[in-house]
Amino acid sequence: GQRRWQCVLWSKVHPWLNEKNGFPAYHHELLHEYTKYCPVIATIDKKDTYGTEAAIRECCPEVEIRGVQTPEGFLELIRGSAVYLGVGEPLIAPSCFEALSLGTHVIQ
């Protein structure tokens, strides 16, 4: 299928976007910069205890926030997107390898 010029934000929780959790503003600024160049979709756990949804809305209200996807739905989203984007702690997650195997660019 056709890829869309959009970025999928890596991770279901983003404690690093909330300075109240003790993280520097760096991650916040990084996401803000990426949103200038690529529409971003976040698939997050809306019930997390880190305040991820509020932190994303405060940082970058233009980010499209969706709930956690099914594995199939997530693969379809990654397959149809240009970039899989990480702005948090540099962890190598299985989803990064999935994205790479589908030919999606990974920025982490």
mmCIF file of C-alpha atoms in Angstrom:
data_model
loop_
_atom_site.group_PDB
_atom_site.id
_atom_site.type_symbol
_atom_site.label_atom_id
_atom_site.label_comp_id
_atom_site.label_asym_id
_atom_site.label_seq_id
_atom_site.Cartn_x
_atom_site.Cartn_y
_atom_site.Cartn_z
ATOM 1 C CA GLY A 1 0.000 0.000 0.000
ATOM 2 C CA GLN A 2 0.774 3.651 -0.163
ATOM 3 C CA ARG A 3 2.727 5.221 2.710
ATOM 4 C CA ARG A 4 1.527 8.496 4.129
ATOM 5 C CA TRP A 5 3.847 11.289 5.227
ATOM 6 C CA GLN A 6 3.157 10.803 8.913
ATOM 7 C CA CYS A 7 5.106 9.758 11.969
ATOM 8 C CA VAL A 8 3.966 7.220 14.556
ATOM 9 C CA LEU A 9 5.220 8.030 18.038
ATOM 10 C CA TRP A 10 6.974 5.122 19.711
ATOM 11 C CA SER A 11 5.819 3.953 23.167
ATOM 12 C CA LYS A 12 2.451 3.734 24.908
ATOM 13 C CA VAL A 13 3.634 5.873 27.842
ATOM 14 C CA HIS A 14 5.764 9.019 27.797
ATOM 15 C CA PRO A 15 6.922 9.944 31.304
ATOM 16 C CA TRP A 16 9.810 11.906 29.725
ATOM 17 C CA LEU A 17 7.410 14.464 28.200
ATOM 18 C CA ASN A 18 6.322 15.569 31.665
ATOM 19 C CA GLU A 19 8.935 17.609 33.542
ATOM 20 C CA LYS A 20 7.068 16.890 36.771
ATOM 21 C CA ASN A 21 8.431 13.343 36.430
ATOM 22 C CA GLY A 22 11.971 14.709 36.728
ATOM 23 C CA PHE A 23 12.958 14.643 33.046
ATOM 24 C CA PRO A 24 14.585 17.610 31.261
ATOM 25 C CA ALA A 25 12.652 19.627 28.670
ATOM 26 C CA TYR A 26 14.788 18.085 25.896
ATOM 27 C CA HIS A 27 12.246 15.363 24.946
ATOM 28 C CA HIS A 28 9.404 17.888 24.958
ATOM 29 C CA GLU A 29 11.368 20.182 22.611
ATOM 30 C CA LEU A 30 12.293 17.265 20.349
ATOM 31 C CA LEU A 31 8.660 16.252 19.815
ATOM 32 C CA HIS A 32 7.721 19.884 19.248
ATOM 33 C CA GLU A 33 10.374 20.143 16.496
ATOM 34 C CA TYR A 34 9.316 16.895 14.779
ATOM 35 C CA THR A 35 5.672 18.023 14.655
ATOM 36 C CA LYS A 36 6.731 21.019 12.532
ATOM 37 C CA TYR A 37 7.737 18.678 9.703
ATOM 38 C CA CYS A 38 5.596 15.568 10.006
ATOM 39 C CA PRO A 39 2.046 14.920 11.277
ATOM 40 C CA VAL A 40 2.447 12.759 14.386
ATOM 41 C CA ILE A 41 0.112 10.003 15.634
ATOM 42 C CA ALA A 42 0.496 8.791 19.215
ATOM 43 C CA THR A 43 -0.984 5.442 20.269
ATOM 44 C CA ILE A 44 -0.982 5.660 24.042
ATOM 45 C CA ASP A 45 -2.298 4.073 27.202
ATOM 46 C CA LYS A 46 -4.766 6.787 28.223
ATOM 47 C CA LYS A 47 -4.983 5.388 31.766
ATOM 48 C CA ASP A 48 -1.252 5.526 32.519
ATOM 49 C CA THR A 49 -0.037 7.142 35.748
ATOM 50 C CA TYR A 50 2.529 9.388 34.031
ATOM 51 C CA GLY A 51 0.014 11.814 32.554
ATOM 52 C CA THR A 52 1.053 10.980 28.995
ATOM 53 C CA GLU A 53 -2.087 12.256 27.282
ATOM 54 C CA ALA A 54 -2.024 15.596 29.124
ATOM 55 C CA ALA A 55 1.729 15.975 28.518
ATOM 56 C CA ILE A 56 1.338 15.405 24.769
ATOM 57 C CA ARG A 57 -1.620 17.792 24.554
ATOM 58 C CA GLU A 58 0.300 20.461 26.480
ATOM 59 C CA CYS A 59 3.454 20.043 24.389
ATOM 60 C CA CYS A 60 1.998 19.547 20.960
ATOM 61 C CA PRO A 61 -1.787 19.821 20.599
ATOM 62 C CA GLU A 62 -1.510 18.976 16.889
ATOM 63 C CA VAL A 63 -0.479 15.386 17.699
ATOM 64 C CA GLU A 64 -3.311 12.965 16.915
ATOM 65 C CA ILE A 65 -3.871 10.859 20.027
ATOM 66 C CA ARG A 66 -5.271 7.357 19.673
ATOM 67 C CA GLY A 67 -5.652 4.587 22.217
ATOM 68 C CA VAL A 68 -3.526 1.449 22.287
ATOM 69 C CA GLN A 69 -3.963 -0.467 19.029
ATOM 70 C CA THR A 70 -4.405 -4.171 18.429
ATOM 71 C CA PRO A 71 -1.188 -5.805 17.181
ATOM 72 C CA GLU A 72 -2.723 -6.017 13.690
ATOM 73 C CA GLY A 73 -3.929 -2.415 13.775
ATOM 74 C CA PHE A 74 -0.533 -1.213 14.952
ATOM 75 C CA LEU A 75 1.276 -3.083 12.172
ATOM 76 C CA GLU A 76 -1.067 -1.554 9.600
ATOM 77 C CA LEU A 77 -0.411 1.911 11.042
ATOM 78 C CA ILE A 78 3.376 1.372 10.915
ATOM 79 C CA ARG A 79 3.190 -0.131 7.416
ATOM 80 C CA GLY A 80 1.274 2.907 6.136
ATOM 81 C CA SER A 81 3.496 5.537 7.791
ATOM 82 C CA ALA A 82 6.809 6.998 6.686
ATOM 83 C CA VAL A 83 8.498 7.204 10.091
ATOM 84 C CA TYR A 84 8.445 5.460 13.476
ATOM 85 C CA LEU A 85 9.541 8.152 15.870
ATOM 86 C CA GLY A 86 11.059 7.836 19.335
ATOM 87 C CA VAL A 87 11.550 10.910 21.489
ATOM 88 C CA GLY A 88 12.063 9.233 24.844
ATOM 89 C CA GLU A 89 14.612 6.998 26.452
ATOM 90 C CA PRO A 90 16.605 5.164 23.756
ATOM 91 C CA LEU A 91 15.295 1.672 24.291
ATOM 92 C CA ILE A 92 15.348 -0.943 21.567
ATOM 93 C CA ALA A 93 11.824 -2.319 21.518
ATOM 94 C CA PRO A 94 10.534 -5.216 19.392
ATOM 95 C CA SER A 95 8.326 -2.696 17.593
ATOM 96 C CA CYS A 96 11.448 -0.923 16.284
ATOM 97 C CA PHE A 97 12.516 -4.132 14.565
ATOM 98 C CA GLU A 98 8.982 -4.621 13.258
ATOM 99 C CA ALA A 99 9.037 -1.133 11.756
ATOM 100 C CA LEU A 100 12.445 -1.687 10.178
ATOM 101 C CA SER A 101 11.362 -5.032 8.726
ATOM 102 C CA LEU A 102 8.372 -3.279 7.117
ATOM 103 C CA GLY A 103 10.657 -0.692 5.519
ATOM 104 C CA THR A 104 9.536 2.164 7.765
ATOM 105 C CA HIS A 105 12.217 4.667 8.784
ATOM 106 C CA VAL A 106 12.989 4.567 12.490
ATOM 107 C CA ILE A 107 14.216 7.637 14.351
ATOM 108 C CA GLN A 108 15.211 6.947 17.944
#
